């Protein structure tokens, strides 16, 4: 019994340590609209980034952005610009800034901020239409590693 | 930065022309071969600077959906209109009266729907058609009020829309209802939810664009109630508002709330000049 408790405690601490390197949404350091520092210190995985961007229940970037690079996935939106070549047009720091909070680059843009947890009006509890419970922590649309994965994939979108 | 962005947009325009299935935005709507419906016209003066031309949601649907609305026998919404005709003539409540006892034939109500929501002097408030219907039920018939946007209320609204089809929407933007209208306008442009989008983000800035598999319209309400192929029933305006607000990951307002009454008034007035079209067919 004692043993298990100690083991569990160690485990919890372990994950806690890993998280210590993660930059919280409120602490992201912008230089203009750029974010130079990785949010996790762990390099992003472009494969995962592609999945996140094209998956409806994850980033769902595809609902607004088309790209030749993921033309195999059906139904591309047209609200935002096409993303082919984004990896040439923007540096990694710029892309990170765009995904974290595109409003820093494009004032008043309709592109949502994917790594932000404060400052919303009538925040809902996901897609339930109900108010977000006061005592429930607000999750950003993407977590820190997902942002890194998306940035890594965007960097591969060169022409 | 601007340059890079422009480049991206040009590329998007180029690549997209090909793949996406578009509605026939030049089609014209004529119902039953003779009832001409205005689905595109100059925007009312109050939209100057925002939108030049207003268009019914009908224009943004694919041709299969469009055709369903061109003949009342193909329009599933008309089944509910027929049900409502029966309700119209049925006496209910402690006074033993029907709608017909006071108002005559449903056709005698032509011209009512186009000006709603409108200011009610006696009540000192702006009322939607459903609010007015419930006032009649409660105070003139002694009958139970209908649940907002639920079956009976939406069916009756569809009947009252159907007898005004082809008439231009003409909601007052001034006069005693003006402050409610202003409140609606404020709500229209207020961003909500974790996605931080307003009605205008989608329906003013992006109509005509695809958002995933949906072809964004101007979000006009001249076609309401709408029969949606998606849920195979008639849908009220406030239910649609709820769905759209929910999709911004926001806490919605409820059907019949003062906020949605104001928003309905404002959105309806954005369609001033389009024909009343309900019950319409949408996907």
Short mmCIF file of C-alpha atoms in Angstrom, two decimals:
data_model
loop_
_atom_site.label_atom_id
_atom_site.label_comp_id
_atom_site.label_asym_id
_atom_site.label_seq_id
_atom_site.Cartn_x
_atom_site.Cartn_y
_atom_site.Cartn_z
CA UNK A 1 0.00 0.00 0.00
CA UNK A 2 2.68 2.48 1.12
CA UNK A 3 4.81 1.42 -1.83
CA UNK A 4 2.13 2.15 -4.37
CA UNK A 5 1.48 5.55 -2.92
CA UNK A 6 5.13 6.45 -3.11
CA UNK A 7 5.40 5.13 -6.64
CA UNK A 8 2.35 7.14 -7.68
CA UNK A 9 3.73 10.25 -6.07
CA UNK A 10 6.99 9.80 -7.94
CA UNK A 11 5.09 9.37 -11.18
CA UNK A 12 3.06 12.50 -10.59
CA UNK A 13 6.21 14.44 -9.83
CA UNK A 14 7.85 13.10 -12.95
CA UNK A 15 5.12 14.41 -15.22
CA UNK A 16 5.12 17.63 -13.26
CA UNK A 17 8.76 18.10 -14.07
CA UNK A 18 8.16 17.56 -17.77
CA UNK A 19 5.41 20.17 -17.65
CA UNK A 20 7.69 22.62 -15.93
CA UNK A 21 9.34 23.23 -19.30
CA UNK A 22 6.03 23.97 -20.93
CA UNK A 23 5.25 27.62 -21.46
CA UNK A 24 1.74 28.30 -20.17
CA UNK A 25 -0.69 30.16 -22.47
CA UNK A 26 -0.47 33.27 -20.31
CA UNK A 27 3.34 33.28 -20.39
CA UNK A 28 4.06 33.06 -24.10
CA UNK A 29 6.69 35.69 -24.94
CA UNK A 30 5.79 37.59 -28.09
CA UNK A 31 8.26 39.77 -29.92
CA UNK A 32 5.85 41.67 -32.12
CA UNK A 33 3.83 38.82 -33.57
CA UNK A 34 6.70 36.30 -33.33
CA UNK A 35 7.31 33.65 -30.69
CA UNK A 36 10.93 32.50 -30.92
CA UNK A 37 11.01 30.04 -28.06
CA UNK A 38 9.55 26.55 -28.38
CA UNK A 39 6.56 26.08 -26.08
CA UNK A 40 7.84 22.70 -24.90
CA UNK A 41 11.49 22.29 -25.81
CA UNK A 42 10.49 19.09 -27.62
CA UNK A 43 10.75 19.37 -31.42
CA UNK A 44 7.39 19.18 -33.18
CA UNK A 45 6.38 16.11 -35.17
CA UNK A 46 5.20 17.20 -38.65
CA UNK A 47 3.21 13.98 -39.19
CA UNK A 48 1.20 14.67 -36.07
CA UNK A 49 0.90 18.31 -37.09
CA UNK A 50 -0.74 17.32 -40.36
CA UNK A 51 -3.19 15.12 -38.52
CA UNK A 52 -4.06 17.92 -36.07
CA UNK A 53 -4.59 20.45 -38.85
CA UNK A 54 -6.89 18.25 -40.90
CA UNK A 55 -8.83 16.66 -38.07
CA UNK A 56 -12.19 18.18 -37.29
CA UNK A 57 -11.97 17.48 -33.57
CA UNK A 58 -8.41 18.84 -33.22
CA UNK A 59 -7.04 21.96 -34.93
CA UNK A 60 -9.53 21.83 -37.78
CA UNK A 61 -7.42 24.38 -39.66
CA UNK A 62 -8.74 22.74 -42.82
CA UNK A 63 -12.17 24.23 -42.18
CA UNK A 64 -10.72 27.61 -43.16
CA UNK A 65 -7.49 26.78 -45.05
CA UNK A 66 -6.89 24.68 -48.14
CA UNK A 67 -3.52 23.25 -49.19
CA UNK A 68 -2.29 21.03 -51.99
CA UNK A 69 -0.22 19.31 -49.34
CA UNK A 70 -3.32 17.76 -47.76
CA UNK A 71 -5.50 17.64 -50.85
CA UNK A 72 -6.31 13.99 -50.05
CA UNK A 73 -8.47 15.13 -47.09
CA UNK A 74 -11.93 16.24 -48.32
CA UNK A 75 -13.58 19.66 -47.82
CA UNK A 76 -11.12 22.50 -47.63
CA UNK A 77 -12.34 25.87 -46.43
CA UNK A 78 -11.74 29.20 -48.15
CA UNK A 79 -11.97 31.62 -45.24
CA UNK A 80 -8.19 31.85 -44.83
CA UNK A 81 -5.42 31.85 -47.43
CA UNK A 82 -4.07 28.68 -48.98
CA UNK A 83 -1.22 27.34 -46.87
CA UNK A 84 1.09 25.92 -49.53
CA UNK A 85 4.29 27.89 -49.31
CA UNK A 86 3.59 29.09 -45.76
CA UNK A 87 6.87 27.44 -44.74
CA UNK A 88 8.71 29.70 -47.19
CA UNK A 89 6.77 32.84 -46.40
CA UNK A 90 7.14 32.66 -42.63
CA UNK A 91 9.88 31.78 -40.18
CA UNK A 92 9.33 29.23 -37.44
CA UNK A 93 8.98 32.03 -34.89
CA UNK A 94 6.38 33.77 -37.05
CA UNK A 95 4.42 30.58 -37.58
CA UNK A 96 4.42 29.82 -33.86
CA UNK A 97 3.10 33.31 -33.20
CA UNK A 98 0.40 32.86 -35.83
CA UNK A 99 -0.84 29.62 -34.33
CA UNK A 100 -0.65 30.83 -30.72
CA UNK A 101 -2.56 34.05 -31.46
CA UNK A 102 -2.94 35.23 -35.03
CA UNK A 103 -4.43 38.51 -33.83
CA UNK A 104 -0.93 39.66 -32.93
CA UNK A 105 -0.11 39.64 -36.66
CA UNK A 106 -3.47 40.35 -38.26
CA UNK A 107 -5.56 42.77 -36.26
CA UNK A 108 -9.17 41.70 -36.03
CA UNK A 109 -8.61 38.46 -37.94
CA UNK A 110 -11.27 35.77 -37.81
CA UNK A 111 -8.57 33.15 -37.22
CA UNK A 112 -8.97 31.88 -33.65
CA UNK A 113 -6.11 31.98 -31.15
CA UNK A 114 -5.15 28.37 -30.56
CA UNK A 115 -3.04 28.80 -27.43
CA UNK A 116 -4.97 31.23 -25.32
CA UNK A 117 -7.16 30.73 -22.27
CA UNK A 118 -8.29 34.20 -21.22
CA UNK A 119 -10.18 37.19 -22.44
CA UNK A 120 -13.17 35.50 -24.07
CA UNK A 121 -16.71 36.80 -24.23
CA UNK A 122 -19.43 34.34 -23.13
CA UNK A 123 -17.01 31.42 -23.09
CA UNK A 124 -18.86 28.16 -23.62
CA UNK A 125 -18.16 24.63 -22.42
CA UNK A 126 -16.85 23.31 -25.74
CA UNK A 127 -19.68 23.01 -28.25
CA UNK A 128 -22.44 22.43 -25.69
CA UNK A 129 -23.81 25.98 -25.86
CA UNK A 130 -23.64 26.06 -22.04
CA UNK A 131 -21.49 28.43 -20.02
CA UNK A 132 -17.98 27.26 -19.22
CA UNK A 133 -18.05 26.25 -15.53
CA UNK A 134 -16.20 28.79 -13.39
CA UNK A 135 -14.28 26.10 -11.51
CA UNK A 136 -13.15 24.20 -14.58
CA UNK A 137 -9.76 25.19 -16.00
CA UNK A 138 -9.94 26.58 -19.54
CA UNK A 139 -8.09 24.40 -22.03
CA UNK A 140 -6.50 26.11 -25.02
CA UNK A 141 -7.77 24.89 -28.42
CA UNK A 142 -4.43 23.12 -28.90
CA UNK A 143 -1.98 22.07 -26.20
CA UNK A 144 1.64 23.23 -26.25
CA UNK A 145 3.04 20.16 -27.99
CA UNK A 146 0.24 20.21 -30.57
CA UNK A 147 1.19 23.81 -31.40
CA UNK A 148 4.79 22.67 -31.91
CA UNK A 149 3.62 19.77 -34.10
CA UNK A 150 1.53 22.13 -36.26
CA UNK A 151 4.42 24.58 -36.59
CA UNK A 152 6.72 21.72 -37.63
CA UNK A 153 4.22 20.69 -40.32
CA UNK A 154 3.73 24.25 -41.55
CA UNK A 155 7.52 24.50 -41.99
CA UNK A 156 7.32 21.57 -44.44
CA UNK A 157 4.81 23.48 -46.64
CA UNK A 158 7.40 24.88 -49.04
CA UNK A 159 7.05 25.43 -52.78
CA UNK B 1 4.03 40.75 -44.08
CA UNK B 2 1.15 42.08 -46.18
CA UNK B 3 2.94 40.87 -49.32
CA UNK B 4 3.30 37.36 -48.02
CA UNK B 5 -0.33 37.28 -47.14
CA UNK B 6 -1.47 38.53 -50.52
CA UNK B 7 0.61 35.85 -52.13
CA UNK B 8 -1.15 33.24 -50.02
CA UNK B 9 -4.57 34.56 -50.90
CA UNK B 10 -3.85 34.66 -54.62
CA UNK B 11 -2.65 31.06 -54.49
CA UNK B 12 -5.78 30.04 -52.63
CA UNK B 13 -8.04 31.68 -55.17
CA UNK B 14 -6.22 29.94 -57.97
CA UNK B 15 -6.31 26.46 -56.56
CA UNK B 16 -9.84 26.52 -55.24
CA UNK B 17 -11.72 27.46 -58.38
CA UNK B 18 -11.44 23.88 -59.50
CA UNK B 19 -12.43 21.48 -56.76
CA UNK B 20 -15.41 22.76 -54.82
CA UNK B 21 -19.01 22.12 -55.83
CA UNK B 22 -20.70 25.49 -55.94
CA UNK B 23 -24.29 26.50 -55.89
CA UNK B 24 -25.68 28.15 -58.97
CA UNK B 25 -25.58 31.69 -57.66
CA UNK B 26 -27.25 33.02 -60.78
CA UNK B 27 -30.35 30.84 -60.56
CA UNK B 28 -33.67 32.63 -60.01
CA UNK B 29 -36.37 31.40 -57.68
CA UNK B 30 -39.88 31.08 -59.05
CA UNK B 31 -42.28 29.05 -56.94
CA UNK B 32 -45.03 26.95 -58.56
CA UNK B 33 -44.16 28.45 -61.91
CA UNK B 34 -45.57 31.89 -61.16
CA UNK B 35 -44.54 33.29 -57.79
CA UNK B 36 -41.37 35.31 -58.34
CA UNK B 37 -39.10 35.59 -55.35
CA UNK B 38 -36.47 38.30 -55.02
CA UNK B 39 -33.38 36.44 -53.78
CA UNK B 40 -30.86 39.15 -54.63
CA UNK B 41 -31.19 42.92 -54.52
CA UNK B 42 -29.49 46.12 -53.44
CA UNK B 43 -28.74 46.27 -49.74
CA UNK B 44 -30.87 48.59 -47.60
CA UNK B 45 -29.33 51.99 -46.81
CA UNK B 46 -28.42 51.04 -43.25
CA UNK B 47 -25.92 48.47 -44.60
CA UNK B 48 -23.97 51.04 -46.57
CA UNK B 49 -20.27 50.37 -46.30
CA UNK B 50 -20.86 46.84 -45.04
CA UNK B 51 -22.67 44.94 -47.80
CA UNK B 52 -23.63 46.15 -51.27
CA UNK B 53 -25.97 43.40 -52.34
CA UNK B 54 -28.16 41.21 -50.21
CA UNK B 55 -28.83 37.59 -51.08
CA UNK B 56 -31.13 34.95 -49.77
CA UNK B 57 -29.61 31.75 -48.38
CA UNK B 58 -31.38 29.99 -51.26
CA UNK B 59 -28.70 31.25 -53.64
CA UNK B 60 -25.99 29.47 -51.70
CA UNK B 61 -27.55 26.01 -51.69
CA UNK B 62 -26.83 23.34 -54.29
CA UNK B 63 -29.24 22.95 -57.18
CA UNK B 64 -30.95 19.84 -55.76
CA UNK B 65 -31.89 21.76 -52.63
CA UNK B 66 -32.82 24.85 -54.63
CA UNK B 67 -35.23 22.89 -56.82
CA UNK B 68 -37.12 21.50 -53.82
CA UNK B 69 -38.28 25.00 -53.02
CA UNK B 70 -39.59 25.71 -56.51
CA UNK B 71 -42.70 23.60 -56.18
CA UNK B 72 -44.87 23.36 -53.08
CA UNK B 73 -45.36 19.65 -53.66
CA UNK B 74 -41.61 19.13 -53.37
CA UNK B 75 -41.18 21.43 -50.38
CA UNK B 76 -41.46 19.36 -47.19
CA UNK B 77 -42.03 22.58 -45.24
CA UNK B 78 -45.48 22.86 -46.82
CA UNK B 79 -46.68 19.78 -44.92
CA UNK B 80 -46.29 21.78 -41.72
CA UNK B 81 -48.11 24.70 -43.32
CA UNK B 82 -51.06 22.39 -43.99
CA UNK B 83 -51.06 21.25 -40.36
CA UNK B 84 -51.04 24.87 -39.29
CA UNK B 85 -54.05 25.59 -41.52
CA UNK B 86 -56.00 23.08 -39.44
CA UNK B 87 -54.78 24.66 -36.21
CA UNK B 88 -55.75 28.08 -37.57
CA UNK B 89 -59.37 27.01 -37.81
CA UNK B 90 -59.50 25.02 -34.55
CA UNK B 91 -61.12 26.68 -31.54
CA UNK B 92 -59.06 26.32 -28.38
CA UNK B 93 -58.88 27.64 -24.84
CA UNK B 94 -61.40 29.01 -22.38
CA UNK B 95 -62.84 31.49 -24.91
CA UNK B 96 -63.57 28.76 -27.46
CA UNK B 97 -62.06 30.78 -30.26
CA UNK B 98 -59.80 29.98 -33.17
CA UNK B 99 -57.36 32.27 -34.95
CA UNK B 100 -59.88 32.33 -37.78
CA UNK B 101 -62.63 33.79 -35.58
CA UNK B 102 -60.65 36.99 -35.22
CA UNK B 103 -58.50 37.08 -38.35
CA UNK B 104 -60.46 35.36 -41.14
CA UNK B 105 -58.56 33.29 -43.67
CA UNK B 106 -54.79 32.84 -43.34
CA UNK B 107 -54.52 34.69 -46.68
CA UNK B 108 -56.03 37.74 -44.97
CA UNK B 109 -52.80 37.89 -42.96
CA UNK B 110 -50.68 38.55 -46.05
CA UNK B 111 -48.38 41.48 -45.25
CA UNK B 112 -48.00 40.67 -41.56
CA UNK B 113 -44.84 38.58 -41.66
CA UNK B 114 -42.71 41.04 -43.71
CA UNK B 115 -42.71 43.71 -40.96
CA UNK B 116 -41.93 41.46 -37.99
CA UNK B 117 -40.28 41.77 -35.49
CA UNK B 118 -42.03 45.06 -34.81
CA UNK B 119 -42.83 47.48 -32.05
CA UNK B 120 -46.02 46.81 -30.12
CA UNK B 121 -47.32 50.09 -28.74
CA UNK B 122 -49.65 48.66 -26.08
CA UNK B 123 -47.02 46.30 -24.72
CA UNK B 124 -44.19 48.82 -25.08
CA UNK B 125 -41.83 46.25 -26.57
CA UNK B 126 -40.59 44.79 -29.83
CA UNK B 127 -42.30 41.52 -30.59
CA UNK B 128 -41.56 38.62 -32.87
CA UNK B 129 -44.39 36.89 -34.68
CA UNK B 130 -44.23 34.01 -32.22
CA UNK B 131 -44.57 36.41 -29.28
CA UNK B 132 -47.61 37.97 -30.92
CA UNK B 133 -49.15 34.56 -31.60
CA UNK B 134 -48.70 33.62 -27.97
CA UNK B 135 -50.25 36.88 -26.85
CA UNK B 136 -53.37 36.00 -28.85
CA UNK B 137 -53.42 32.51 -27.43
CA UNK B 138 -53.09 33.67 -23.86
CA UNK B 139 -55.20 36.81 -23.83
CA UNK B 140 -57.78 36.34 -26.57
CA UNK B 141 -58.25 32.58 -26.63
CA UNK B 142 -57.43 31.68 -23.05
CA UNK B 143 -55.27 28.91 -24.45
CA UNK B 144 -51.85 27.70 -23.41
CA UNK B 145 -48.90 29.47 -24.96
CA UNK B 146 -46.71 27.57 -27.37
CA UNK B 147 -43.11 26.75 -26.53
CA UNK B 148 -40.78 29.09 -28.40
CA UNK B 149 -39.52 27.68 -31.71
CA UNK B 150 -41.16 24.30 -30.99
CA UNK B 151 -43.40 22.41 -33.42
CA UNK B 152 -46.75 24.25 -33.28
CA UNK B 153 -45.26 27.73 -33.04
CA UNK B 154 -42.88 27.20 -35.97
CA UNK B 155 -45.60 25.57 -38.09
CA UNK B 156 -47.92 28.54 -37.51
CA UNK B 157 -45.11 30.95 -38.29
CA UNK B 158 -44.56 29.01 -41.53
CA UNK B 159 -48.22 29.40 -42.46
CA UNK B 160 -48.06 33.14 -41.86
CA UNK B 161 -44.82 33.35 -43.86
CA UNK B 162 -46.27 31.33 -46.73
CA UNK B 163 -49.17 33.71 -47.29
CA UNK B 164 -46.69 36.59 -47.54
CA UNK B 165 -44.30 34.87 -49.92
CA UNK B 166 -43.02 37.23 -52.58
CA UNK B 167 -43.66 40.34 -50.49
CA UNK B 168 -40.57 42.38 -49.57
CA UNK B 169 -39.21 42.16 -46.04
CA UNK B 170 -39.70 45.59 -44.49
CA UNK B 171 -38.66 45.72 -40.86
CA UNK B 172 -38.56 49.18 -39.28
CA UNK B 173 -35.13 50.32 -38.16
CA UNK B 174 -36.29 53.58 -36.62
CA UNK B 175 -39.13 54.72 -34.42
CA UNK B 176 -39.82 53.36 -30.93
CA UNK B 177 -38.17 50.00 -31.71
CA UNK B 178 -34.89 51.60 -32.66
CA UNK B 179 -33.08 50.91 -29.40
CA UNK B 180 -33.94 47.22 -29.68
CA UNK B 181 -32.67 47.28 -33.25
CA UNK B 182 -29.43 48.90 -32.05
CA UNK B 183 -29.05 46.22 -29.41
CA UNK B 184 -29.45 43.58 -32.12
CA UNK B 185 -26.84 45.28 -34.24
CA UNK B 186 -24.44 45.33 -31.32
CA UNK B 187 -24.95 41.60 -30.81
CA UNK B 188 -24.42 40.94 -34.52
CA UNK B 189 -20.95 42.44 -34.40
CA UNK B 190 -19.92 41.13 -30.98
CA UNK B 191 -17.47 38.25 -31.02
CA UNK B 192 -18.23 35.34 -28.75
CA UNK B 193 -16.77 32.09 -27.52
CA UNK B 194 -13.35 30.53 -27.61
CA UNK B 195 -13.29 30.86 -31.40
CA UNK B 196 -13.97 34.56 -30.93
CA UNK B 197 -16.27 35.01 -33.94
CA UNK B 198 -19.26 37.27 -34.53
CA UNK B 199 -22.14 36.80 -36.95
CA UNK B 200 -20.31 39.26 -39.19
CA UNK B 201 -17.11 37.14 -39.16
CA UNK B 202 -18.92 34.46 -41.10
CA UNK B 203 -21.95 36.08 -42.77
CA UNK B 204 -20.66 39.53 -43.66
CA UNK B 205 -16.91 39.03 -44.21
CA UNK B 206 -17.02 35.50 -45.61
CA UNK B 207 -20.29 34.81 -47.38
CA UNK B 208 -19.65 32.92 -50.58
CA UNK B 209 -16.64 31.16 -49.03
CA UNK B 210 -16.58 27.55 -47.98
CA UNK B 211 -16.09 26.84 -44.28
CA UNK B 212 -15.16 23.21 -44.46
CA UNK B 213 -18.11 21.59 -46.29
CA UNK B 214 -20.52 24.50 -45.74
CA UNK B 215 -21.06 27.25 -48.27
CA UNK B 216 -21.42 30.39 -46.16
CA UNK B 217 -24.48 32.51 -46.94
CA UNK B 218 -25.29 35.97 -45.63
CA UNK B 219 -27.26 34.38 -42.79
CA UNK B 220 -30.49 36.07 -43.89
CA UNK B 221 -33.74 35.14 -42.17
CA UNK B 222 -36.19 35.92 -45.01
CA UNK B 223 -36.49 32.17 -45.67
CA UNK B 224 -37.57 31.20 -42.16
CA UNK B 225 -38.93 28.95 -40.93
CA UNK B 226 -36.63 26.65 -42.91
CA UNK B 227 -37.08 22.97 -43.53
CA UNK B 228 -33.60 21.52 -43.10
CA UNK B 229 -32.65 18.29 -44.82
CA UNK B 230 -30.16 17.81 -42.00
CA UNK B 231 -32.75 17.40 -39.23
CA UNK B 232 -35.87 16.86 -41.40
CA UNK B 233 -38.03 19.40 -39.60
CA UNK B 234 -38.97 23.04 -39.65
CA UNK B 235 -36.46 25.25 -37.87
CA UNK B 236 -37.09 28.59 -36.24
CA UNK B 237 -34.83 31.62 -36.42
CA UNK B 238 -33.75 31.50 -32.78
CA UNK B 239 -32.83 27.83 -33.03
CA UNK B 240 -30.56 28.69 -35.95
CA UNK B 241 -29.01 31.56 -33.99
CA UNK B 242 -28.39 29.17 -31.12
CA UNK B 243 -26.59 26.72 -33.39
CA UNK B 244 -24.40 29.43 -34.86
CA UNK B 245 -23.46 30.91 -31.47
CA UNK B 246 -22.77 27.45 -30.06
CA UNK B 247 -20.41 26.84 -32.97
CA UNK B 248 -18.21 29.69 -31.76
CA UNK B 249 -17.78 27.66 -28.54
CA UNK B 250 -19.83 30.21 -26.66
CA UNK B 251 -22.63 30.18 -24.13
CA UNK B 252 -25.71 30.79 -26.27
CA UNK B 253 -28.83 32.80 -25.51
CA UNK B 254 -32.09 30.89 -25.39
CA UNK B 255 -34.90 30.87 -27.92
CA UNK B 256 -37.30 33.71 -27.15
CA UNK B 257 -34.75 35.61 -25.03
CA UNK B 258 -34.69 39.42 -25.31
CA UNK B 259 -31.23 39.17 -26.89
CA UNK B 260 -32.42 36.91 -29.71
CA UNK B 261 -35.56 39.00 -30.24
CA UNK B 262 -33.31 42.03 -30.77
CA UNK B 263 -30.92 40.06 -32.95
CA UNK B 264 -33.80 38.74 -35.05
CA UNK B 265 -35.07 42.27 -35.58
CA UNK B 266 -31.67 43.47 -36.71
CA UNK B 267 -30.89 40.45 -38.92
CA UNK B 268 -34.37 40.61 -40.49
CA UNK B 269 -33.78 44.27 -41.35
CA UNK B 270 -30.55 43.33 -43.12
CA UNK B 271 -32.85 41.51 -45.52
CA UNK B 272 -35.15 44.48 -46.18
CA UNK B 273 -35.94 44.19 -49.88
CA UNK B 274 -35.60 40.43 -50.21
CA UNK B 275 -38.85 38.52 -50.57
CA UNK B 276 -40.41 36.59 -47.73
CA UNK B 277 -39.64 33.04 -48.72
CA UNK B 278 -40.64 30.78 -45.83
CA UNK B 279 -40.99 27.96 -45.44
CA UNK B 280 -37.75 27.52 -47.35
CA UNK B 281 -35.63 24.43 -47.90
CA UNK B 282 -32.03 24.34 -46.72
CA UNK B 283 -29.47 21.67 -45.99
#
